[in-house]
mmCIF file with all atom_site columns, C-alpha atoms in Angstrom:
data_model
loop_
_atom_site.group_PDB
_atom_site.id
_atom_site.type_symbol
_atom_site.label_atom_id
_atom_site.label_alt_id
_atom_site.label_comp_id
_atom_site.label_asym_id
_atom_site.label_entity_id
_atom_site.label_seq_id
_atom_site.pdbx_PDB_ins_code
_atom_site.Cartn_x
_atom_site.Cartn_y
_atom_site.Cartn_z
_atom_site.occupancy
_atom_site.B_iso_or_equiv
_atom_site.pdbx_formal_charge
_atom_site.auth_seq_id
_atom_site.auth_comp_id
_atom_site.auth_asym_id
_atom_site.auth_atom_id
_atom_site.pdbx_PDB_model_num
ATOM 1  C CA . MET A 1 1  ? 0.000  0.000  0.000  1.00 40.00 ? 1  MET A CA 1
ATOM 2  C CA . THR A 1 2  ? 1.341  3.413  -0.902 1.00 42.00 ? 2  THR A CA 1
ATOM 3  C CA . SER A 1 3  ? 1.283  6.034  1.825  1.00 40.00 ? 3  SER A CA 1
ATOM 4  C CA . ALA A 1 4  ? 0.105  9.524  0.977  1.00 44.00 ? 4  ALA A CA 1
ATOM 5  C CA . TRP A 1 5  ? -0.180 12.632 3.113  1.00 49.00 ? 5  TRP A CA 1
ATOM 6  C CA . HIS A 1 6  ? -3.641 14.151 3.478  1.00 47.00 ? 6  HIS A CA 1
ATOM 7  C CA . LYS A 1 7  ? -4.418 17.555 4.937  1.00 47.00 ? 7  LYS A CA 1
ATOM 8  C CA . VAL A 1 8  ? -7.192 17.351 7.536  1.00 41.00 ? 8  VAL A CA 1
ATOM 9  C CA . SER A 1 9  ? -6.951 20.975 8.658  1.00 41.00 ? 9  SER A CA 1
ATOM 10 C CA . GLU A 1 10 ? -4.340 23.727 8.715  1.00 45.00 ? 10 GLU A CA 1
ATOM 11 C CA . SER A 1 11 ? -2.485 21.996 11.551 1.00 42.00 ? 11 SER A CA 1
ATOM 12 C CA . VAL A 1 12 ? -3.299 18.301 11.156 1.00 44.00 ? 12 VAL A CA 1
ATOM 13 C CA . LEU A 1 13 ? -1.876 15.890 8.616  1.00 45.00 ? 13 LEU A CA 1
ATOM 14 C CA . PHE A 1 14 ? -2.368 12.160 8.412  1.00 44.00 ? 14 PHE A CA 1
ATOM 15 C CA . ARG A 1 15 ? -0.900 9.537  6.176  1.00 46.00 ? 15 ARG A CA 1
ATOM 16 C CA . SER A 1 16 ? -2.986 6.763  4.662  1.00 44.00 ? 16 SER A CA 1
ATOM 17 C CA . GLY A 1 17 ? -1.696 3.297  5.419  1.00 47.00 ? 17 GLY A CA 1
ATOM 18 C CA . VAL A 1 18 ? -0.307 4.381  8.803  1.00 44.00 ? 18 VAL A CA 1
ATOM 19 C CA . SER A 1 19 ? -2.077 3.675  12.085 1.00 44.00 ? 19 SER A CA 1
ATOM 20 C CA . MET A 1 20 ? -2.994 6.494  14.493 1.00 42.00 ? 20 MET A CA 1
ATOM 21 C CA . ALA A 1 21 ? -0.459 5.136  17.005 1.00 45.00 ? 21 ALA A CA 1
ATOM 22 C CA . GLN A 1 22 ? 2.278  5.281  14.370 1.00 44.00 ? 22 GLN A CA 1
ATOM 23 C CA . ASP A 1 23 ? 1.215  8.807  13.345 1.00 52.00 ? 23 ASP A CA 1
ATOM 24 C CA . ALA A 1 24 ? 1.137  9.977  16.974 1.00 54.00 ? 24 ALA A CA 1
ATOM 25 C CA . SER A 1 25 ? 4.742  8.896  17.426 1.00 64.00 ? 25 SER A CA 1
ATOM 26 C CA . ARG A 1 26 ? 5.665  11.106 14.469 1.00 84.00 ? 26 ARG A CA 1
ATOM 27 C CA . LEU A 1 27 ? 4.171  14.253 16.007 1.00 92.00 ? 27 LEU A CA 1
ATOM 28 C CA . PRO A 1 28 ? 6.242  16.771 17.952 1.00 95.00 ? 28 PRO A CA 1
ATOM 29 C CA . PRO A 1 29 ? 5.894  16.476 21.757 1.00 94.00 ? 29 PRO A CA 1
ATOM 30 C CA . ASP A 1 30 ? 3.723  18.672 23.966 1.00 91.00 ? 30 ASP A CA 1
ATOM 31 C CA . GLY A 1 31 ? 1.593  19.925 21.075 1.00 94.00 ? 31 GLY A CA 1
ATOM 32 C CA . LEU A 1 32 ? 4.518  21.839 19.569 1.00 96.00 ? 32 LEU A CA 1
ATOM 33 C CA . PRO A 1 33 ? 4.274  22.722 15.867 1.00 97.00 ? 33 PRO A CA 1
ATOM 34 C CA . ALA A 1 34 ? 6.234  20.775 13.257 1.00 97.00 ? 34 ALA A CA 1
ATOM 35 C CA . TYR A 1 35 ? 7.945  23.963 12.059 1.00 98.00 ? 35 TYR A CA 1
ATOM 36 C CA . ARG A 1 36 ? 9.411  26.434 14.522 1.00 98.00 ? 36 ARG A CA 1
ATOM 37 C CA . LEU A 1 37 ? 11.390 29.619 13.982 1.00 99.00 ? 37 LEU A CA 1
ATOM 38 C CA . LEU A 1 38 ? 13.434 30.259 17.091 1.00 99.00 ? 38 LEU A CA 1
ATOM 39 C CA . THR A 1 39 ? 14.514 33.893 17.486 1.00 99.00 ? 39 THR A CA 1
ATOM 40 C CA . GLY A 1 40 ? 16.173 36.030 20.107 1.00 98.00 ? 40 GLY A CA 1
ATOM 41 C CA . PRO A 1 41 ? 19.318 37.820 21.195 1.00 98.00 ? 41 PRO A CA 1
ATOM 42 C CA . ASP A 1 42 ? 22.550 36.047 20.295 1.00 98.00 ? 42 ASP A CA 1
ATOM 43 C CA . ASP A 1 43 ? 23.246 34.715 23.779 1.00 98.00 ? 43 ASP A CA 1
ATOM 44 C CA . SER A 1 44 ? 23.529 31.455 25.686 1.00 98.00 ? 44 SER A CA 1
ATOM 45 C CA . ALA A 1 45 ? 19.751 31.352 26.288 1.00 98.00 ? 45 ALA A CA 1
ATOM 46 C CA . PHE A 1 46 ? 19.133 31.280 22.532 1.00 98.00 ? 46 PHE A CA 1
ATOM 47 C CA . CYS A 1 47 ? 21.752 28.557 22.039 1.00 98.00 ? 47 CYS A CA 1
ATOM 48 C CA . LYS A 1 48 ? 20.089 26.561 24.829 1.00 98.00 ? 48 LYS A CA 1
ATOM 49 C CA . ARG A 1 49 ? 16.655 26.857 23.134 1.00 98.00 ? 49 ARG A CA 1
ATOM 50 C CA . VAL A 1 50 ? 18.083 25.548 19.856 1.00 99.00 ? 50 VAL A CA 1
ATOM 51 C CA . SER A 1 51 ? 19.907 22.738 21.687 1.00 98.00 ? 51 SER A CA 1
ATOM 52 C CA . GLU A 1 52 ? 16.705 21.778 23.534 1.00 98.00 ? 52 GLU A CA 1
ATOM 53 C CA . ALA A 1 53 ? 14.776 21.621 20.254 1.00 98.00 ? 53 ALA A CA 1
ATOM 54 C CA . LEU A 1 54 ? 17.461 19.350 18.791 1.00 98.00 ? 54 LEU A CA 1
ATOM 55 C CA . ALA A 1 55 ? 17.367 17.149 21.904 1.00 97.00 ? 55 ALA A CA 1
ATOM 56 C CA . LEU A 1 56 ? 13.587 16.770 21.473 1.00 97.00 ? 56 LEU A CA 1
ATOM 57 C CA . GLY A 1 57 ? 14.174 15.447 17.956 1.00 97.00 ? 57 GLY A CA 1
ATOM 58 C CA . TYR A 1 58 ? 13.820 18.540 15.766 1.00 98.00 ? 58 TYR A CA 1
ATOM 59 C CA . ARG A 1 59 ? 16.308 19.014 12.923 1.00 98.00 ? 59 ARG A CA 1
ATOM 60 C CA . LEU A 1 60 ? 17.896 22.250 11.783 1.00 98.00 ? 60 LEU A CA 1
ATOM 61 C CA . TYR A 1 61 ? 16.111 23.664 8.742  1.00 98.00 ? 61 TYR A CA 1
ATOM 62 C CA . GLY A 1 62 ? 18.068 26.075 6.596  1.00 98.00 ? 62 GLY A CA 1
ATOM 63 C CA . SER A 1 63 ? 20.825 28.406 7.655  1.00 98.00 ? 63 SER A CA 1
ATOM 64 C CA . PRO A 1 64 ? 20.731 30.618 10.727 1.00 98.00 ? 64 PRO A CA 1
ATOM 65 C CA . ALA A 1 65 ? 20.061 34.324 10.211 1.00 99.00 ? 65 ALA A CA 1
ATOM 66 C CA . ALA A 1 66 ? 21.398 37.313 12.112 1.00 99.00 ? 66 ALA A CA 1
ATOM 67 C CA . THR A 1 67 ? 20.620 41.013 12.180 1.00 98.00 ? 67 THR A CA 1
ATOM 68 C CA . PHE A 1 68 ? 21.485 44.001 14.325 1.00 98.00 ? 68 PHE A CA 1
ATOM 69 C CA . ASN A 1 69 ? 18.632 46.002 15.868 1.00 96.00 ? 69 ASN A CA 1
ATOM 70 C CA . GLY A 1 70 ? 20.761 48.987 16.856 1.00 97.00 ? 70 GLY A CA 1
ATOM 71 C CA . GLU A 1 71 ? 21.488 47.576 20.303 1.00 97.00 ? 71 GLU A CA 1
ATOM 72 C CA . ARG A 1 72 ? 22.361 43.916 19.895 1.00 98.00 ? 72 ARG A CA 1
ATOM 73 C CA . VAL A 1 73 ? 22.551 41.027 17.454 1.00 98.00 ? 73 VAL A CA 1
ATOM 74 C CA . ILE A 1 74 ? 19.273 39.139 16.971 1.00 99.00 ? 74 ILE A CA 1
ATOM 75 C CA . VAL A 1 75 ? 19.469 35.607 15.575 1.00 99.00 ? 75 VAL A CA 1
ATOM 76 C CA . ALA A 1 76 ? 17.004 33.139 14.109 1.00 99.00 ? 76 ALA A CA 1
ATOM 77 C CA . GLN A 1 77 ? 17.116 29.420 13.402 1.00 99.00 ? 77 GLN A CA 1
ATOM 78 C CA . ALA A 1 78 ? 14.329 27.352 11.878 1.00 99.00 ? 78 ALA A CA 1
ATOM 79 C CA . VAL A 1 79 ? 13.823 23.784 13.080 1.00 98.00 ? 79 VAL A CA 1
ATOM 80 C CA . LEU A 1 80 ? 11.615 21.114 11.547 1.00 98.00 ? 80 LEU A CA 1
ATOM 81 C CA . TRP A 1 81 ? 10.174 17.945 13.017 1.00 97.00 ? 81 TRP A CA 1
ATOM 82 C CA . PRO A 1 82 ? 11.375 14.854 11.072 1.00 96.00 ? 82 PRO A CA 1
ATOM 83 C CA . GLY A 1 83 ? 8.840  13.824 8.450  1.00 85.00 ? 83 GLY A CA 1
ATOM 84 C CA . ALA A 1 84 ? 7.205  17.251 8.319  1.00 74.00 ? 84 ALA A CA 1
ATOM 85 C CA . ASP A 1 85 ? 9.267  18.100 5.234  1.00 58.00 ? 85 ASP A CA 1
ATOM 86 C CA . HIS A 1 86 ? 7.394  15.315 3.423  1.00 54.00 ? 86 HIS A CA 1
ATOM 87 C CA . ALA A 1 87 ? 3.953  16.765 4.200  1.00 51.00 ? 87 ALA A CA 1
ATOM 88 C CA . ALA A 1 88 ? 3.667  18.454 0.804  1.00 49.00 ? 88 ALA A CA 1
ATOM 89 C CA . ASP A 1 89 ? 4.223  15.189 -1.122 1.00 47.00 ? 89 ASP A CA 1
#
């Protein structure tokens, strides 16, 4: 059986041929979204947030970005839950 992704709503995807228990294990924990853009000052707290996302199972998505707001450097890093990048297939 071929699996295909189906959009149920803006925030819910399911794959045919995969049980609900299998799908649930593919979802991010604690109701977190599959895609997250982490932003903040370039400090140890930001690095810790990115590290925590990676420890949960997220993967880095794209390159980090940095800008200067006139006072300090602000950074951003996108993270993606594994399998979420296949949702458009």
